[in-house]
Amino acid sequence: DIMYRQNVIFLEGNHEIHLWRYANDLPSYSKKEFERYTKKELSEAGISKKKVRAFYRHLRQMVYFTYSDKEILVTHGGLPSIPFSLVKIQTEQLIKGVGDYGTDIDSLFTQYSTPHQYQIHGHRNIQHHPVQASERSFNLEGKVEMGGHLRVLTLDKDGFTPHEIKNYTVSPRFTFKPATS
């Protein structure tokens, strides 16, 4: 219900397509996770397909703003720079990023952006970067669903302040199981 508040923006990530497909009675791309768990959890919580469609329509692909002397881009996927024309960026790049999953988008951003530009993103972090992943790029992917950390970033007159909140409530389906011989 917070999606209707004036000060709330939800960004679309790569998993939200499963919500759209479910809400519109289309076959799921996620047989393992969405079909086995999420679909059931939505039903048990009494969340209708109509409500899921309303939520999906509230999703945005990016947030771009200036604060003080900082130009800030927030996406799920992360980009190597803030492009001259944001309207020409493909939605898929805003959601999934550029390059492959192993691309160190944080280092690229610092390399290809100007000193007053900053980005905040999630989605990928196989390099295990801290929240401040590079000089001007913040990575909010902390493996929260696997017992990692919910990462939050505060921006105020003093600058950026990262926060990490440990997740102690991990579903057994995300518990690491070592291979047996």
mmCIF file with all atom_site columns, N, CA and C in Angstrom, residues 130-172:
data_model
loop_
_atom_site.group_PDB
_atom_site.id
_atom_site.type_symbol
_atom_site.label_atom_id
_atom_site.label_alt_id
_atom_site.label_comp_id
_atom_site.label_asym_id
_atom_site.label_entity_id
_atom_site.label_seq_id
_atom_site.pdbx_PDB_ins_code
_atom_site.Cartn_x
_atom_site.Cartn_y
_atom_site.Cartn_z
_atom_site.occupancy
_atom_site.B_iso_or_equiv
_atom_site.pdbx_formal_charge
_atom_site.auth_seq_id
_atom_site.auth_comp_id
_atom_site.auth_asym_id
_atom_site.auth_atom_id
_atom_site.pdbx_PDB_model_num
ATOM 1   N N  . PRO A 1 130 ? 31.699 -3.471  -1.013 1.00 0.00 ? 130 PRO A N  1
ATOM 2   C CA . PRO A 1 130 ? 30.919 -2.865  0.070  1.00 0.00 ? 130 PRO A CA 1
ATOM 3   C C  . PRO A 1 130 ? 29.871 -1.929  -0.543 1.00 0.00 ? 130 PRO A C  1
ATOM 4   N N  . VAL A 1 131 ? 29.033 -1.327  0.276  1.00 0.00 ? 131 VAL A N  1
ATOM 5   C CA . VAL A 1 131 ? 28.007 -0.415  -0.241 1.00 0.00 ? 131 VAL A CA 1
ATOM 6   C C  . VAL A 1 131 ? 28.656 0.647   -1.117 1.00 0.00 ? 131 VAL A C  1
ATOM 7   N N  . GLN A 1 132 ? 29.681 1.328   -0.604 1.00 0.00 ? 132 GLN A N  1
ATOM 8   C CA . GLN A 1 132 ? 30.396 2.279   -1.456 1.00 0.00 ? 132 GLN A CA 1
ATOM 9   C C  . GLN A 1 132 ? 31.412 1.469   -2.249 1.00 0.00 ? 132 GLN A C  1
ATOM 10  N N  . ALA A 1 133 ? 30.963 1.049   -3.428 1.00 0.00 ? 133 ALA A N  1
ATOM 11  C CA . ALA A 1 133 ? 31.733 0.105   -4.234 1.00 0.00 ? 133 ALA A CA 1
ATOM 12  C C  . ALA A 1 133 ? 32.896 0.747   -4.966 1.00 0.00 ? 133 ALA A C  1
ATOM 13  N N  . SER A 1 134 ? 32.785 2.025   -5.253 1.00 0.00 ? 134 SER A N  1
ATOM 14  C CA . SER A 1 134 ? 33.874 2.781   -5.860 1.00 0.00 ? 134 SER A CA 1
ATOM 15  C C  . SER A 1 134 ? 33.681 4.237   -5.444 1.00 0.00 ? 134 SER A C  1
ATOM 16  N N  . GLU A 1 135 ? 34.502 5.095   -5.959 1.00 0.00 ? 135 GLU A N  1
ATOM 17  C CA . GLU A 1 135 ? 34.496 6.486   -5.518 1.00 0.00 ? 135 GLU A CA 1
ATOM 18  C C  . GLU A 1 135 ? 33.112 7.134   -5.560 1.00 0.00 ? 135 GLU A C  1
ATOM 19  N N  . ARG A 1 136 ? 32.336 6.875   -6.631 1.00 0.00 ? 136 ARG A N  1
ATOM 20  C CA . ARG A 1 136 ? 31.022 7.520   -6.773 1.00 0.00 ? 136 ARG A CA 1
ATOM 21  C C  . ARG A 1 136 ? 29.912 6.549   -7.167 1.00 0.00 ? 136 ARG A C  1
ATOM 22  N N  . SER A 1 137 ? 30.103 5.269   -6.877 1.00 0.00 ? 137 SER A N  1
ATOM 23  C CA . SER A 1 137 ? 29.094 4.261   -7.200 1.00 0.00 ? 137 SER A CA 1
ATOM 24  C C  . SER A 1 137 ? 28.770 3.440   -5.956 1.00 0.00 ? 137 SER A C  1
ATOM 25  N N  . PHE A 1 138 ? 27.473 3.328   -5.681 1.00 0.00 ? 138 PHE A N  1
ATOM 26  C CA . PHE A 1 138 ? 27.007 2.628   -4.482 1.00 0.00 ? 138 PHE A CA 1
ATOM 27  C C  . PHE A 1 138 ? 26.231 1.379   -4.902 1.00 0.00 ? 138 PHE A C  1
ATOM 28  N N  . ASN A 1 139 ? 26.580 0.256   -4.307 1.00 0.00 ? 139 ASN A N  1
ATOM 29  C CA . ASN A 1 139 ? 26.030 -1.040  -4.671 1.00 0.00 ? 139 ASN A CA 1
ATOM 30  C C  . ASN A 1 139 ? 25.171 -1.557  -3.518 1.00 0.00 ? 139 ASN A C  1
ATOM 31  N N  . LEU A 1 140 ? 23.879 -1.679  -3.763 1.00 0.00 ? 140 LEU A N  1
ATOM 32  C CA . LEU A 1 140 ? 22.972 -2.098  -2.702 1.00 0.00 ? 140 LEU A CA 1
ATOM 33  C C  . LEU A 1 140 ? 22.689 -3.599  -2.691 1.00 0.00 ? 140 LEU A C  1
ATOM 34  N N  . GLU A 1 141 ? 23.403 -4.366  -3.510 1.00 0.00 ? 141 GLU A N  1
ATOM 35  C CA . GLU A 1 141 ? 23.231 -5.828  -3.526 1.00 0.00 ? 141 GLU A CA 1
ATOM 36  C C  . GLU A 1 141 ? 24.072 -6.430  -2.409 1.00 0.00 ? 141 GLU A C  1
ATOM 37  N N  . GLY A 1 142 ? 23.379 -6.909  -1.353 1.00 0.00 ? 142 GLY A N  1
ATOM 38  C CA . GLY A 1 142 ? 24.066 -7.475  -0.202 1.00 0.00 ? 142 GLY A CA 1
ATOM 39  C C  . GLY A 1 142 ? 23.626 -8.882  0.144  1.00 0.00 ? 142 GLY A C  1
ATOM 40  N N  . LYS A 1 143 ? 22.987 -9.584  -0.822 1.00 0.00 ? 143 LYS A N  1
ATOM 41  C CA . LYS A 1 143 ? 22.518 -10.957 -0.621 1.00 0.00 ? 143 LYS A CA 1
ATOM 42  C C  . LYS A 1 143 ? 21.588 -11.081 0.587  1.00 0.00 ? 143 LYS A C  1
ATOM 43  N N  . VAL A 1 144 ? 20.701 -10.117 0.745  1.00 0.00 ? 144 VAL A N  1
ATOM 44  C CA . VAL A 1 144 ? 19.790 -10.111 1.882  1.00 0.00 ? 144 VAL A CA 1
ATOM 45  C C  . VAL A 1 144 ? 18.948 -11.380 1.951  1.00 0.00 ? 144 VAL A C  1
ATOM 46  N N  . GLU A 1 145 ? 18.533 -11.896 0.793  1.00 0.00 ? 145 GLU A N  1
ATOM 47  C CA . GLU A 1 145 ? 17.662 -13.076 0.790  1.00 0.00 ? 145 GLU A CA 1
ATOM 48  C C  . GLU A 1 145 ? 18.391 -14.342 1.226  1.00 0.00 ? 145 GLU A C  1
ATOM 49  N N  . MET A 1 146 ? 19.719 -14.289 1.252  1.00 0.00 ? 146 MET A N  1
ATOM 50  C CA . MET A 1 146 ? 20.526 -15.458 1.619  1.00 0.00 ? 146 MET A CA 1
ATOM 51  C C  . MET A 1 146 ? 21.200 -15.274 2.977  1.00 0.00 ? 146 MET A C  1
ATOM 52  N N  . GLY A 1 147 ? 20.648 -14.410 3.804  1.00 0.00 ? 147 GLY A N  1
ATOM 53  C CA . GLY A 1 147 ? 21.231 -14.179 5.117  1.00 0.00 ? 147 GLY A CA 1
ATOM 54  C C  . GLY A 1 147 ? 22.268 -13.080 5.131  1.00 0.00 ? 147 GLY A C  1
ATOM 55  N N  . GLY A 1 148 ? 22.351 -12.346 4.031  1.00 0.00 ? 148 GLY A N  1
ATOM 56  C CA . GLY A 1 148 ? 23.287 -11.220 3.960  1.00 0.00 ? 148 GLY A CA 1
ATOM 57  C C  . GLY A 1 148 ? 22.691 -9.980  4.603  1.00 0.00 ? 148 GLY A C  1
ATOM 58  N N  . HIS A 1 149 ? 22.873 -8.848  3.951  1.00 0.00 ? 149 HIS A N  1
ATOM 59  C CA . HIS A 1 149 ? 22.461 -7.571  4.527  1.00 0.00 ? 149 HIS A CA 1
ATOM 60  C C  . HIS A 1 149 ? 21.528 -6.805  3.595  1.00 0.00 ? 149 HIS A C  1
ATOM 61  N N  . LEU A 1 150 ? 20.530 -6.189  4.181  1.00 0.00 ? 150 LEU A N  1
ATOM 62  C CA . LEU A 1 150 ? 19.737 -5.188  3.485  1.00 0.00 ? 150 LEU A CA 1
ATOM 63  C C  . LEU A 1 150 ? 20.600 -3.938  3.496  1.00 0.00 ? 150 LEU A C  1
ATOM 64  N N  . ARG A 1 151 ? 20.871 -3.418  2.324  1.00 0.00 ? 151 ARG A N  1
ATOM 65  C CA . ARG A 1 151 ? 21.729 -2.241  2.222  1.00 0.00 ? 151 ARG A CA 1
ATOM 66  C C  . ARG A 1 151 ? 20.877 -1.013  1.943  1.00 0.00 ? 151 ARG A C  1
ATOM 67  N N  . VAL A 1 152 ? 21.155 0.040   2.679  1.00 0.00 ? 152 VAL A N  1
ATOM 68  C CA . VAL A 1 152 ? 20.401 1.288   2.581  1.00 0.00 ? 152 VAL A CA 1
ATOM 69  C C  . VAL A 1 152 ? 21.416 2.426   2.472  1.00 0.00 ? 152 VAL A C  1
ATOM 70  N N  . LEU A 1 153 ? 21.047 3.438   1.724  1.00 0.00 ? 153 LEU A N  1
ATOM 71  C CA . LEU A 1 153 ? 21.933 4.590   1.561  1.00 0.00 ? 153 LEU A CA 1
ATOM 72  C C  . LEU A 1 153 ? 21.155 5.852   1.886  1.00 0.00 ? 153 LEU A C  1
ATOM 73  N N  . THR A 1 154 ? 21.708 6.665   2.750  1.00 0.00 ? 154 THR A N  1
ATOM 74  C CA . THR A 1 154 ? 21.112 7.940   3.111  1.00 0.00 ? 154 THR A CA 1
ATOM 75  C C  . THR A 1 154 ? 21.936 9.048   2.481  1.00 0.00 ? 154 THR A C  1
ATOM 76  N N  . LEU A 1 155 ? 21.244 10.031  1.907  1.00 0.00 ? 155 LEU A N  1
ATOM 77  C CA . LEU A 1 155 ? 21.914 11.208  1.360  1.00 0.00 ? 155 LEU A CA 1
ATOM 78  C C  . LEU A 1 155 ? 21.339 12.436  2.043  1.00 0.00 ? 155 LEU A C  1
ATOM 79  N N  . ASP A 1 156 ? 22.215 13.217  2.649  1.00 0.00 ? 156 ASP A N  1
ATOM 80  C CA . ASP A 1 156 ? 21.794 14.473  3.262  1.00 0.00 ? 156 ASP A CA 1
ATOM 81  C C  . ASP A 1 156 ? 22.865 15.525  3.001  1.00 0.00 ? 156 ASP A C  1
ATOM 82  N N  . LYS A 1 157 ? 22.769 16.649  3.660  1.00 0.00 ? 157 LYS A N  1
ATOM 83  C CA . LYS A 1 157 ? 23.705 17.758  3.415  1.00 0.00 ? 157 LYS A CA 1
ATOM 84  C C  . LYS A 1 157 ? 25.164 17.378  3.679  1.00 0.00 ? 157 LYS A C  1
ATOM 85  N N  . ASP A 1 158 ? 25.395 16.338  4.492  1.00 0.00 ? 158 ASP A N  1
ATOM 86  C CA . ASP A 1 158 ? 26.751 15.897  4.800  1.00 0.00 ? 158 ASP A CA 1
ATOM 87  C C  . ASP A 1 158 ? 27.277 14.853  3.810  1.00 0.00 ? 158 ASP A C  1
ATOM 88  N N  . GLY A 1 159 ? 26.429 14.404  2.883  1.00 0.00 ? 159 GLY A N  1
ATOM 89  C CA . GLY A 1 159 ? 26.855 13.417  1.892  1.00 0.00 ? 159 GLY A CA 1
ATOM 90  C C  . GLY A 1 159 ? 26.138 12.093  2.063  1.00 0.00 ? 159 GLY A C  1
ATOM 91  N N  . PHE A 1 160 ? 26.726 11.044  1.505  1.00 0.00 ? 160 PHE A N  1
ATOM 92  C CA . PHE A 1 160 ? 26.140 9.702   1.534  1.00 0.00 ? 160 PHE A CA 1
ATOM 93  C C  . PHE A 1 160 ? 26.574 8.966   2.794  1.00 0.00 ? 160 PHE A C  1
ATOM 94  N N  . THR A 1 161 ? 25.633 8.249   3.397  1.00 0.00 ? 161 THR A N  1
ATOM 95  C CA . THR A 1 161 ? 25.939 7.395   4.544  1.00 0.00 ? 161 THR A CA 1
ATOM 96  C C  . THR A 1 161 ? 25.348 6.014   4.282  1.00 0.00 ? 161 THR A C  1
ATOM 97  N N  . PRO A 1 162 ? 26.200 4.991   4.153  1.00 0.00 ? 162 PRO A N  1
ATOM 98  C CA . PRO A 1 162 ? 25.691 3.633   3.939  1.00 0.00 ? 162 PRO A CA 1
ATOM 99  C C  . PRO A 1 162 ? 25.276 2.974   5.259  1.00 0.00 ? 162 PRO A C  1
ATOM 100 N N  . HIS A 1 163 ? 24.293 2.089   5.166  1.00 0.00 ? 163 HIS A N  1
ATOM 101 C CA . HIS A 1 163 ? 23.817 1.309   6.315  1.00 0.00 ? 163 HIS A CA 1
ATOM 102 C C  . HIS A 1 163 ? 23.640 -0.132  5.845  1.00 0.00 ? 163 HIS A C  1
ATOM 103 N N  . GLU A 1 164 ? 23.928 -1.082  6.714  1.00 0.00 ? 164 GLU A N  1
ATOM 104 C CA . GLU A 1 164 ? 23.696 -2.486  6.415  1.00 0.00 ? 164 GLU A CA 1
ATOM 105 C C  . GLU A 1 164 ? 22.970 -3.118  7.589  1.00 0.00 ? 164 GLU A C  1
ATOM 106 N N  . ILE A 1 165 ? 21.887 -3.825  7.277  1.00 0.00 ? 165 ILE A N  1
ATOM 107 C CA . ILE A 1 165 ? 21.065 -4.469  8.297  1.00 0.00 ? 165 ILE A CA 1
ATOM 108 C C  . ILE A 1 165 ? 21.084 -5.967  8.025  1.00 0.00 ? 165 ILE A C  1
ATOM 109 N N  . LYS A 1 166 ? 21.624 -6.727  8.947  1.00 0.00 ? 166 LYS A N  1
ATOM 110 C CA . LYS A 1 166 ? 21.766 -8.177  8.789  1.00 0.00 ? 166 LYS A CA 1
ATOM 111 C C  . LYS A 1 166 ? 20.394 -8.849  8.773  1.00 0.00 ? 166 LYS A C  1
ATOM 112 N N  . ASN A 1 167 ? 20.224 -9.788  7.854  1.00 0.00 ? 167 ASN A N  1
ATOM 113 C CA . ASN A 1 167 ? 19.002 -10.581 7.793  1.00 0.00 ? 167 ASN A CA 1
ATOM 114 C C  . ASN A 1 167 ? 19.221 -11.881 8.556  1.00 0.00 ? 167 ASN A C  1
ATOM 115 N N  . TYR A 1 168 ? 18.500 -12.036 9.656  1.00 0.00 ? 168 TYR A N  1
ATOM 116 C CA . TYR A 1 168 ? 18.607 -13.252 10.443 1.00 0.00 ? 168 TYR A CA 1
ATOM 117 C C  . TYR A 1 168 ? 17.468 -14.226 10.167 1.00 0.00 ? 168 TYR A C  1
ATOM 118 N N  . THR A 1 169 ? 16.514 -13.815 9.332  1.00 0.00 ? 169 THR A N  1
ATOM 119 C CA . THR A 1 169 ? 15.370 -14.659 9.013  1.00 0.00 ? 169 THR A CA 1
ATOM 120 C C  . THR A 1 169 ? 15.507 -15.135 7.577  1.00 0.00 ? 169 THR A C  1
ATOM 121 N N  . VAL A 1 170 ? 16.180 -16.243 7.398  1.00 0.00 ? 170 VAL A N  1
ATOM 122 C CA . VAL A 1 170 ? 16.458 -16.757 6.066  1.00 0.00 ? 170 VAL A CA 1
ATOM 123 C C  . VAL A 1 170 ? 15.591 -17.984 5.809  1.00 0.00 ? 170 VAL A C  1
ATOM 124 N N  . SER A 1 171 ? 14.937 -17.988 4.675  1.00 0.00 ? 171 SER A N  1
ATOM 125 C CA . SER A 1 171 ? 14.149 -19.143 4.265  1.00 0.00 ? 171 SER A CA 1
ATOM 126 C C  . SER A 1 171 ? 15.083 -20.326 4.054  1.00 0.00 ? 171 SER A C  1
ATOM 127 N N  . PRO A 1 172 ? 14.673 -21.522 4.444  1.00 0.00 ? 172 PRO A N  1
ATOM 128 C CA . PRO A 1 172 ? 15.527 -22.697 4.226  1.00 0.00 ? 172 PRO A CA 1
ATOM 129 C C  . PRO A 1 172 ? 15.894 -22.899 2.755  1.00 0.00 ? 172 PRO A C  1
#
